[in-house]
XYZ file of C-alpha atoms in Angstrom:
536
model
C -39.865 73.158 14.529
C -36.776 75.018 15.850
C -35.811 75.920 20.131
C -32.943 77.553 21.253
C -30.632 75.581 23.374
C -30.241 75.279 26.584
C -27.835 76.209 28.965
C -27.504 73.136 31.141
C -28.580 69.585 31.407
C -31.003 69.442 33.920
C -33.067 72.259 32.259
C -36.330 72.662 30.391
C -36.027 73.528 26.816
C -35.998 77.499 25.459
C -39.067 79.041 23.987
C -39.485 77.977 20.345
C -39.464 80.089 17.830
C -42.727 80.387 15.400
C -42.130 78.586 12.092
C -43.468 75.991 10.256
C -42.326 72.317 11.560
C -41.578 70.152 8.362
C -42.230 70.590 4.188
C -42.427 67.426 3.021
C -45.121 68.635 1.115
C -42.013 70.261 -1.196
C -40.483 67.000 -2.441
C -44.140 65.341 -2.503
C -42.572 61.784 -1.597
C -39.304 59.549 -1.659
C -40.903 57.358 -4.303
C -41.470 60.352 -7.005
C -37.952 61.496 -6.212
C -37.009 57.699 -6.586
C -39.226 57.542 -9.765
C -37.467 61.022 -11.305
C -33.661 59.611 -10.628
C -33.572 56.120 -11.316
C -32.286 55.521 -14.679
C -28.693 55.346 -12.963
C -29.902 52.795 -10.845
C -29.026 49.150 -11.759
C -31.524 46.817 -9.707
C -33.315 43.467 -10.985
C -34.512 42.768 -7.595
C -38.028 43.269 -6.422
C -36.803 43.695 -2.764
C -36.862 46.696 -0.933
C -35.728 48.297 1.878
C -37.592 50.922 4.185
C -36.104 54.020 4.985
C -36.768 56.734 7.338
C -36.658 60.211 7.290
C -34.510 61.432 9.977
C -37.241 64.804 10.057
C -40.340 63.041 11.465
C -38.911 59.253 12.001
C -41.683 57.600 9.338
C -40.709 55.891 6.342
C -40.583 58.107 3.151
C -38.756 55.534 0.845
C -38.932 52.000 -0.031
C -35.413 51.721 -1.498
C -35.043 48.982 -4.099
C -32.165 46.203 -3.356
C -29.572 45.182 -5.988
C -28.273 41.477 -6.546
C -24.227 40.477 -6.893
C -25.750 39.814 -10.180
C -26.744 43.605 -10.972
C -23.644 44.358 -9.501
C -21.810 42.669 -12.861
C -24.112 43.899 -15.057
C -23.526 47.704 -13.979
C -19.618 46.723 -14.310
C -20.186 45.070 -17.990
C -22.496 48.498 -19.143
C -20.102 50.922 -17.165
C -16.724 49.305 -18.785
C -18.022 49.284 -22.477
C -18.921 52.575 -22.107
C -15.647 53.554 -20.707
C -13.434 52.833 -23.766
C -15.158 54.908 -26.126
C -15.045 57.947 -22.742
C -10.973 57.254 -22.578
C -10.477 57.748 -25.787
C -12.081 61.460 -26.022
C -9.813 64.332 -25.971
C -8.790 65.411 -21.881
C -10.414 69.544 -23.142
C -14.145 67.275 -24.304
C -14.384 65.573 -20.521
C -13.337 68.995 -18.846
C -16.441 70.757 -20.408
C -18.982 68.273 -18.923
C -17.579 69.297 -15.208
C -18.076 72.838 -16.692
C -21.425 71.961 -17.307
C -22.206 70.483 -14.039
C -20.675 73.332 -12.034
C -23.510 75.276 -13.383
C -26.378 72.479 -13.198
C -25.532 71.856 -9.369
C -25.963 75.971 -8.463
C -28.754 76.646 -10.770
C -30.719 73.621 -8.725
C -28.768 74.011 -5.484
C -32.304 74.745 -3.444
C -33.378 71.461 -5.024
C -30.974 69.109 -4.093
C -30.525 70.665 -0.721
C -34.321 69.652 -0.210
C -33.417 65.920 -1.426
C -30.011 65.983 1.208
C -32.234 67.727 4.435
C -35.099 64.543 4.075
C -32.580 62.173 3.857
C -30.114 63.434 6.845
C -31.783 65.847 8.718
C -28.687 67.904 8.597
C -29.351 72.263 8.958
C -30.014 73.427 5.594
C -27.259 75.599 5.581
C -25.163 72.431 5.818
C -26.644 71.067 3.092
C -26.122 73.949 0.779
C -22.212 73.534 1.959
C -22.279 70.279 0.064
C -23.957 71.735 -2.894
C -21.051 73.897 -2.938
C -18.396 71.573 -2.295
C -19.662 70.000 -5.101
C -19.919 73.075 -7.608
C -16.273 74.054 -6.448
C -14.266 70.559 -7.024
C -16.130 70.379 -10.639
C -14.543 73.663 -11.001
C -11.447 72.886 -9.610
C -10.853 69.562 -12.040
C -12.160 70.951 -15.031
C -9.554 73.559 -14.864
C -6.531 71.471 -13.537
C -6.999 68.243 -14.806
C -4.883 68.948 -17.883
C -1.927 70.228 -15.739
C -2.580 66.886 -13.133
C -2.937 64.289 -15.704
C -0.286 65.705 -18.298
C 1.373 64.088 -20.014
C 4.567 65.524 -18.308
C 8.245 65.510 -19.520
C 10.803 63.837 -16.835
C 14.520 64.155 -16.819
C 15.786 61.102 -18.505
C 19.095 59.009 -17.874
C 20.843 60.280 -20.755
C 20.035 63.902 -21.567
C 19.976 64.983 -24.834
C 19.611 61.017 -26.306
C 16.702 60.314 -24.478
C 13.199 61.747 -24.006
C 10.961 60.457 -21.113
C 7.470 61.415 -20.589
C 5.093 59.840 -18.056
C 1.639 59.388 -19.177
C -1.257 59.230 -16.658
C -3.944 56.215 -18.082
C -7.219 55.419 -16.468
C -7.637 52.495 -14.172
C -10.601 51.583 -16.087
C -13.774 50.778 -13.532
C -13.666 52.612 -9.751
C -15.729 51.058 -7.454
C -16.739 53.534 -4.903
C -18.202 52.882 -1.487
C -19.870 56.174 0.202
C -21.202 57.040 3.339
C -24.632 58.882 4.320
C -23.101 61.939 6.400
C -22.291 63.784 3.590
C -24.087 62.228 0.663
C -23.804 64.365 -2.423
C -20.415 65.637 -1.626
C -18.821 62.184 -1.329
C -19.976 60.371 -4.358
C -19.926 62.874 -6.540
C -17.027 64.602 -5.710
C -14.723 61.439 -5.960
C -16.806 60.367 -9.051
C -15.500 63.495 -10.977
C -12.248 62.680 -10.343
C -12.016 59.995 -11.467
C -14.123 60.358 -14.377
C -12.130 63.243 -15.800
C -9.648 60.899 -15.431
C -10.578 58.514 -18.264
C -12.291 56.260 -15.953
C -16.252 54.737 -15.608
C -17.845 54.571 -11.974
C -20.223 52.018 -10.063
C -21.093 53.134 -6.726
C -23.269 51.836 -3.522
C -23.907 54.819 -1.744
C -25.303 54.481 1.793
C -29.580 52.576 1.653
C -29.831 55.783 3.999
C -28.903 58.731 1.103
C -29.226 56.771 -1.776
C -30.947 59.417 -3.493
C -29.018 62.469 -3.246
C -26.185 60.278 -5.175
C -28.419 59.655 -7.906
C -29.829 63.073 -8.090
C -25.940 63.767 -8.606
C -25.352 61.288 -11.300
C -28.196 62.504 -13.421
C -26.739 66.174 -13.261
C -23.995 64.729 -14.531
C -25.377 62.705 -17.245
C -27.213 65.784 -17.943
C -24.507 67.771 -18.471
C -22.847 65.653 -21.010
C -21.755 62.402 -19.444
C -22.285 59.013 -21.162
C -25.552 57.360 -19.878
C -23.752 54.147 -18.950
C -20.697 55.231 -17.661
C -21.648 56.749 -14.091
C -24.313 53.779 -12.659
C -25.662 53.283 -8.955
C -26.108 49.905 -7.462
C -28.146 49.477 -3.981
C -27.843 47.026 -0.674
C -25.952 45.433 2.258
C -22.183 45.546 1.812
C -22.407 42.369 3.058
C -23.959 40.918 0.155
C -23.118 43.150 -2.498
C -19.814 44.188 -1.281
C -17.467 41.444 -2.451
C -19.131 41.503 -5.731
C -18.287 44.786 -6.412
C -14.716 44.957 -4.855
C -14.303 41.284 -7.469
C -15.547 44.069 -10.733
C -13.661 46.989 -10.028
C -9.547 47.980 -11.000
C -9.365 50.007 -8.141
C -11.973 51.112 -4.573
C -12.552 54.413 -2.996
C -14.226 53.723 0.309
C -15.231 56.317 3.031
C -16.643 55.248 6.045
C -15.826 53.827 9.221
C -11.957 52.434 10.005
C -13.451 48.729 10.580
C -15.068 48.897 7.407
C -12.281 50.370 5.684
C -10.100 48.016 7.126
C -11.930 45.148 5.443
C -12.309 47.078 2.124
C -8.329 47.467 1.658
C -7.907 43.859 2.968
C -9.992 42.433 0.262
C -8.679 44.802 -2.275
C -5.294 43.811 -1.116
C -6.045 39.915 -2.117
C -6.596 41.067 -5.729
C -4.150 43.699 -6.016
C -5.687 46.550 -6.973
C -5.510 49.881 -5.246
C -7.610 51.374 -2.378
C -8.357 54.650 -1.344
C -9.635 55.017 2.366
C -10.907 58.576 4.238
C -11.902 56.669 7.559
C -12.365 57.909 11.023
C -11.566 60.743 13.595
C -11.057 61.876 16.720
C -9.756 65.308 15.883
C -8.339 67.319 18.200
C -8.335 71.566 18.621
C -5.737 73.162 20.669
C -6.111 76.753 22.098
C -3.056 78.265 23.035
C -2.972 81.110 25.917
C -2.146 83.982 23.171
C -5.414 82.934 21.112
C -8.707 85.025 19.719
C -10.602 83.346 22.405
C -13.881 84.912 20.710
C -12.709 83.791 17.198
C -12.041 80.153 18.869
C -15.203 79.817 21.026
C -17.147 80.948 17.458
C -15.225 78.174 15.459
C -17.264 75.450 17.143
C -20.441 76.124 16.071
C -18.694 75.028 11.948
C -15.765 72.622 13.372
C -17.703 70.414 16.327
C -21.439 70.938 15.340
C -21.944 71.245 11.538
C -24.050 68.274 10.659
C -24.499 67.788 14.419
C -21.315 66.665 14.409
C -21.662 63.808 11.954
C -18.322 64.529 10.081
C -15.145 62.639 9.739
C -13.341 66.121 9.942
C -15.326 66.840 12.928
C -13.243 68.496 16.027
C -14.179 66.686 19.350
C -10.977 67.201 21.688
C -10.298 70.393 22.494
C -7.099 71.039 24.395
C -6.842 74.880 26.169
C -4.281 76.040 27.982
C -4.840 76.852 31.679
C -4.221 80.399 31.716
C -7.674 80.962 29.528
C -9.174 77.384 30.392
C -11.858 79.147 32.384
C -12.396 82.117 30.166
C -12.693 79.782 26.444
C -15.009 77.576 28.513
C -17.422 80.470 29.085
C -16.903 81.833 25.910
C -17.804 78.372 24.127
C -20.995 78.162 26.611
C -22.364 81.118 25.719
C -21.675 80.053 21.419
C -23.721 77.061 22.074
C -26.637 78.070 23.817
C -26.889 80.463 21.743
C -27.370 77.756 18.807
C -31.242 77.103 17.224
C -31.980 73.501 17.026
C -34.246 72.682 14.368
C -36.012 70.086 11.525
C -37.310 71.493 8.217
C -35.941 72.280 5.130
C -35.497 76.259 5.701
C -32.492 78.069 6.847
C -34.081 79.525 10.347
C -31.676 77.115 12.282
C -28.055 76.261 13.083
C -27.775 72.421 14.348
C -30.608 69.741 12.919
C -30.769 66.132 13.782
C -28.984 62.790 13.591
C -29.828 60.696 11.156
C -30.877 57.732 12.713
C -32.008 55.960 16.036
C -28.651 54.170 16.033
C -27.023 57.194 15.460
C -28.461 58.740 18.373
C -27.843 55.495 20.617
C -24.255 55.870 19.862
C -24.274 59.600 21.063
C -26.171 59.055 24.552
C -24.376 55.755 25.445
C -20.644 57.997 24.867
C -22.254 60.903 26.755
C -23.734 58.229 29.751
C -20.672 56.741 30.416
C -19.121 60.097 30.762
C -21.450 61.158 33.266
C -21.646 57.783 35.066
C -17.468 58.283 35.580
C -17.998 61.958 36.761
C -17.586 63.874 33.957
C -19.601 67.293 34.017
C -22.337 68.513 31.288
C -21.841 72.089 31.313
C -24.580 72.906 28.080
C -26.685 70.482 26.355
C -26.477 66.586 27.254
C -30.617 66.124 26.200
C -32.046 64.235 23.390
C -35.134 66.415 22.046
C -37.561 64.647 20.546
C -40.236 67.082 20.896
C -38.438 69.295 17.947
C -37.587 65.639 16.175
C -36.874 61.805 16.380
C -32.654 62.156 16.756
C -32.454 65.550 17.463
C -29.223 65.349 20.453
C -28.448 69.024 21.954
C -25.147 70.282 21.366
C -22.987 69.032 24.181
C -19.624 70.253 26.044
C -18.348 68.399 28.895
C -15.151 68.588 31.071
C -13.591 66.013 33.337
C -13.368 63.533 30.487
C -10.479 61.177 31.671
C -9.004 57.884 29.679
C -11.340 55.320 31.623
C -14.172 57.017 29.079
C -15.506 56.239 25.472
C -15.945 59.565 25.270
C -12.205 60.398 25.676
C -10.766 58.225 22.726
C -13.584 56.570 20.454
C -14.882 58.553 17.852
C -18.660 60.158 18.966
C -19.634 60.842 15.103
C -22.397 63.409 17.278
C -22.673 66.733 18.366
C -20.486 66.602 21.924
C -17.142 68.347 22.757
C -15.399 67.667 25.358
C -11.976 70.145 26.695
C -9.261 69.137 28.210
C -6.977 71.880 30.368
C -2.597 71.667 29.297
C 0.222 73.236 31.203
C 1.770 73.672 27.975
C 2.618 73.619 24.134
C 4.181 70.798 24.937
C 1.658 69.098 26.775
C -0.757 69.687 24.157
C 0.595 68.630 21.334
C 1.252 64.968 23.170
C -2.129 64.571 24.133
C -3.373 65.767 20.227
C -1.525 62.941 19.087
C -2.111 60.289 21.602
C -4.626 58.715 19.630
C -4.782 56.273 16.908
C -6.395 59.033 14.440
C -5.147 61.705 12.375
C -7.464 63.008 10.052
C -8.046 66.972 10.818
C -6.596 69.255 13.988
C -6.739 73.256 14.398
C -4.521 75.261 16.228
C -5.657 78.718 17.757
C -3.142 81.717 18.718
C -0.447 83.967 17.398
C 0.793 82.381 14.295
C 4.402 82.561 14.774
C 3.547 80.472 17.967
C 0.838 78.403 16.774
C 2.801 77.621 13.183
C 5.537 75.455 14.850
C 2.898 73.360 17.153
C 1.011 72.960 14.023
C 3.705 71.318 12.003
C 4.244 68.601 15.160
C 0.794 67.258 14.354
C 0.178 64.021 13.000
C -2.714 64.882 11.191
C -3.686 65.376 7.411
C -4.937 68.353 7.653
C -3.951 71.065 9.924
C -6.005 74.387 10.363
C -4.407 77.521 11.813
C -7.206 79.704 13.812
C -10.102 77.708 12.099
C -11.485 74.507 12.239
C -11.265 72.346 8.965
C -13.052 75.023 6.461
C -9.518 76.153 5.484
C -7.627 72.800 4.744
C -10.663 71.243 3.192
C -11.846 73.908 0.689
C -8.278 73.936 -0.620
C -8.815 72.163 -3.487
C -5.114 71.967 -4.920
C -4.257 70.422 -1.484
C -4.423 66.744 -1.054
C -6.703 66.167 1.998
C -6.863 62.148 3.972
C -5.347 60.878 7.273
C -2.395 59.468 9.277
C -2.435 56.256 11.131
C -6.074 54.614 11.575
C -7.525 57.955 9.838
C -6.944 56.245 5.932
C -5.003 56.047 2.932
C -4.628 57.704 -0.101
C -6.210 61.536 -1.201
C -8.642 63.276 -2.424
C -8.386 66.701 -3.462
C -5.520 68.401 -5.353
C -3.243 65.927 -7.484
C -3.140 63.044 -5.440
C -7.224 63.387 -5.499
C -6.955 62.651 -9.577
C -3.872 60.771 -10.375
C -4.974 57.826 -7.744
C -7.217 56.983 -10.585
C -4.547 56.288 -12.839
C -1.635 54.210 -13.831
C 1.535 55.936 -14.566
C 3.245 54.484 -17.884
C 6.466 56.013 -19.048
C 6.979 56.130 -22.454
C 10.998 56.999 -23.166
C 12.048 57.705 -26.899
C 16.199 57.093 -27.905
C 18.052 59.489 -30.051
C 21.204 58.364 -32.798
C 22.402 55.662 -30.316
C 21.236 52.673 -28.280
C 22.129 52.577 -24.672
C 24.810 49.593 -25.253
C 28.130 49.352 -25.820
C 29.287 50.019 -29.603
C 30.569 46.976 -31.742
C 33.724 48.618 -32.347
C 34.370 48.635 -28.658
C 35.518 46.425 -25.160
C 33.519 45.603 -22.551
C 36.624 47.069 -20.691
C 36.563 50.462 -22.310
C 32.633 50.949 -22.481
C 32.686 50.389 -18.652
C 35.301 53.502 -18.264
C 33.608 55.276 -20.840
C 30.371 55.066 -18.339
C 31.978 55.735 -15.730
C 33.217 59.073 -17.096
C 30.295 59.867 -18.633
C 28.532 59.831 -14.937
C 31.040 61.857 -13.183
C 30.298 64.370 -16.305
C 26.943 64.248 -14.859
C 27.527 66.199 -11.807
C 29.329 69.330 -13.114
C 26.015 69.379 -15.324
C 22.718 71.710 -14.104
């Protein structure tokens, strides 16, 4: 079932457009997906938990529960199988991402079926992961060598002494994912740090638990070692510290409170922590900007995966010269958007993925109204097109005395914001305690220099986030509250590893000679290190 939207709050919905509602008939049911994917599951348990499919709101899955006790016995099965992995040549590992570059597009329609049950996002969002995916196996099976290296550093006595640094594997990642983007996430990370040398056990989200595993058994498919890629299931709560306890080193994405206990805990133990947490991103439009090209940009920066994503813009900050004339511009965009269920491509915005999910979005969007903010398009929950189907949303008036204004929605609702200034809008983009993603919109020799007075991660120049994030040699994570750590480019593989340097010495040790005073060797080094300047 798909509608257009429509253009104000207080009206009735658009004429739908004839398709069929919902094929759930094409993945049959959650349990033979379950059934067909989980040999990478590690679960002794004979509890379950019910999950619902965001499309009609029934349950479609009873998802099995794992124990603290599964928990150690994926971490025993994934680190034996990771010493015999390490030890194969960097070229062997690179040809299974190879291989599962061309797995994930030959079954792309597939998976994109498993990914719309579970989150209800637009297919064509869904097919984005797919391809996220296919391009960072790509990415790492072709750079890894240069990333990992070994690479030769200057050393403190050239000519007598070679240094190299040597990347090694941390040995077990523990990786905690989300359910907004649930193939991209897990198995993204995982082939980082698998090319890397290392073995992964990962709790995805109960909610998308099985596009991970159709990911892992690709990748098992295409060459990786049974036991060295496993999935375990249940609360955080009660699996959480278990897994943290097994692991050398966590990559969590998710929410900043979350996160916040993650790298506390992993702090206790020492290890490392990678974070990707929250945002409340911000776009500025500048007077001298494609005001057609920026009003467009929403419809893939605000409202792709109804706005479900950490990179999501919500604050968008226009100048007052074309305050009146973007506002228009972005009206007409959105109600010009298809809402929709299904797992076809006839739509632009689907659904939220859960009941809470939607609470969240109508309690920020209530308190707006109730403090006299104005809905200009959207504002309605549609459940006669599906359960948590929220219409894309634009407000103005939003002050600081609302939700709306500085919590992150994690929804499909924008809100703008007029500025006096370049000035003026780069202070309010960074008045916040994010800084994960921004764009900037006008002439780039104007919009370059308020880009680079962002504190953000990532900065787009006339787009949204498509530019920063699908440049995979460029690291990609957040300022402030937003995380820490990488992924992506460099930083997204070496994280995985520890750095050793390994330093070989030529004809002499670095001491002073028998034959010689403590006296003279100290002018003798002395020299020697004002030599060292006139040298390239």
């Amino acid at each position: 079932m798909s509608q257009t939207m429509t253009p104000a709050r207080d009206q009735g919905p658009g004429e739908p457009r004839p398709e069929e509602p919902v094929e759930p008939g094409r993945l049959l049911s959650g349990a033979v997906v379950l059934e067909s994917v989980r040999s990478s599951l590690v679960c002794s348990s004979d509890d379950t938990v019910d999950v619902r499919s965001p499309l009609t709101g029934e349950v479609w899955l009873s998802l099995p529960q794992s124990t603290p006790a599964d928990v150690r016995e994926a971490a025993a099965r994934a680190r034996a199988a990771q010493r015999e992995w390490a030890a194969r040549p960097l070229h062997e590992r690179t040809r299974v991402a190879r291989r599962l570059h061309a797995l994930i597009l030959d079954q792309a329609e597939d998976i994109a079926d498993i990914i719309g049950m579970e989150t209800g996002k637009a297919r064509r969002s869904a097919i984005e992961e797919v391809s996220d995916v296919a391009m960072t196996a790509l990415y790492y099976a072709k750079n890894a060598k240069r990333h990992l290296g070994p690479h030769r550093r200057k050393a403190g006595f050239p000519l007598l002494t070679h240094t190299v640094e040597q990347s090694v594997p941390k040995g077990l990642v523990g990786m905690i994912t989300p359910w907004n983007y649930p193939l991209t996430i897990p198995v993204s990370d995982a082939i980082a740090a698998l090319l890397a040398g290392n073995a992964v056990v990962i709790k995805p989200d109960t909610q998308t638990t099985l596009s991970a595993l159709w990911g892992i058994e690709l990748a098992v498919e295409a060459g990786l070692p049974r036991d060295l890629f496993l999935a375990v299931t249940g609360n955080p709560a009660e699996i959480g510290e278990a897994l943290i306890t097994e692991s050398d080193y966590v990559a969590f994405t998710g929410s900043t409170a979350t996160g916040t206990l993650v790298a506390t805990e992993c702090a206790k133990r020492l290890i490392g922590c990678s974070a990707e947490l929250g945002g409340k991103n911000p776009m500025i439009v500048l007077p001298d900007a494609p005001l057609d090209r920026a009003a467009n940009s929403i419809v893939q920066s605000a409202f792709s995966n109804a706005g479900q994503l950490c990179m999501s813009i919500e604050r968008i900050y226009v100048h007052r010269d074309v305050f009146d004339d973007f506002l228009h511009r972005a009206m007409e965009t959105i109600n010009s958007l298809t809402l929709g269920v299904g797992l076809h491509y006839e739509f632009d915005v689907g659904s939220l993925i859960s009941q809470e999910q939607l609470e969240r979005v109508r309690a920020h969007l209530d308190d707006a109204v109730d403090r006299g903010a104005t809905v200009h398009v959207g504002g309605n929950h549609r459940p006669d097109i599906g359960p948590y189907v929220f219409e894309p949303t634009l407000l103005t008036g939003v002050d600081e005395s609302m939700a709306l204004c500085r919590e992150e929605t994690f929804g499909p609702v924008i809100a703008l914001y007029p500025v006096d200034s370049d000035a003026e809008a780069v202070a309010r983009a960074n008045d916040s305690d994010y800084g994960l993603n921004a764009s900037v919109w006008g002439q780039v020799s104007r919009a370059t220099p308020v880009a680079h007075q962002i504190e953000a991660g990532s900065v787009n120049i006339n787009e949204g986030f498509t530019a920063t994030w699908t440049s995979h040699d460029a690291p990609m994570g957040g300022f402030k509250r937003s995380g820490l750590g990488r992924r992506h480019g460099r930083e997204g593989i070496t994280r995985f590893t520890e750095s050793r340097t390994v330093s070989t010495q030529r004809l002499m040790n670095i001491d002073r000679p028998e034959t010689m005073s403590n006296r003279d060797f100290a002018k003798l080094m002395i020299r020697g290190l004002r030599l060292l300047r006139r040298l390239p």
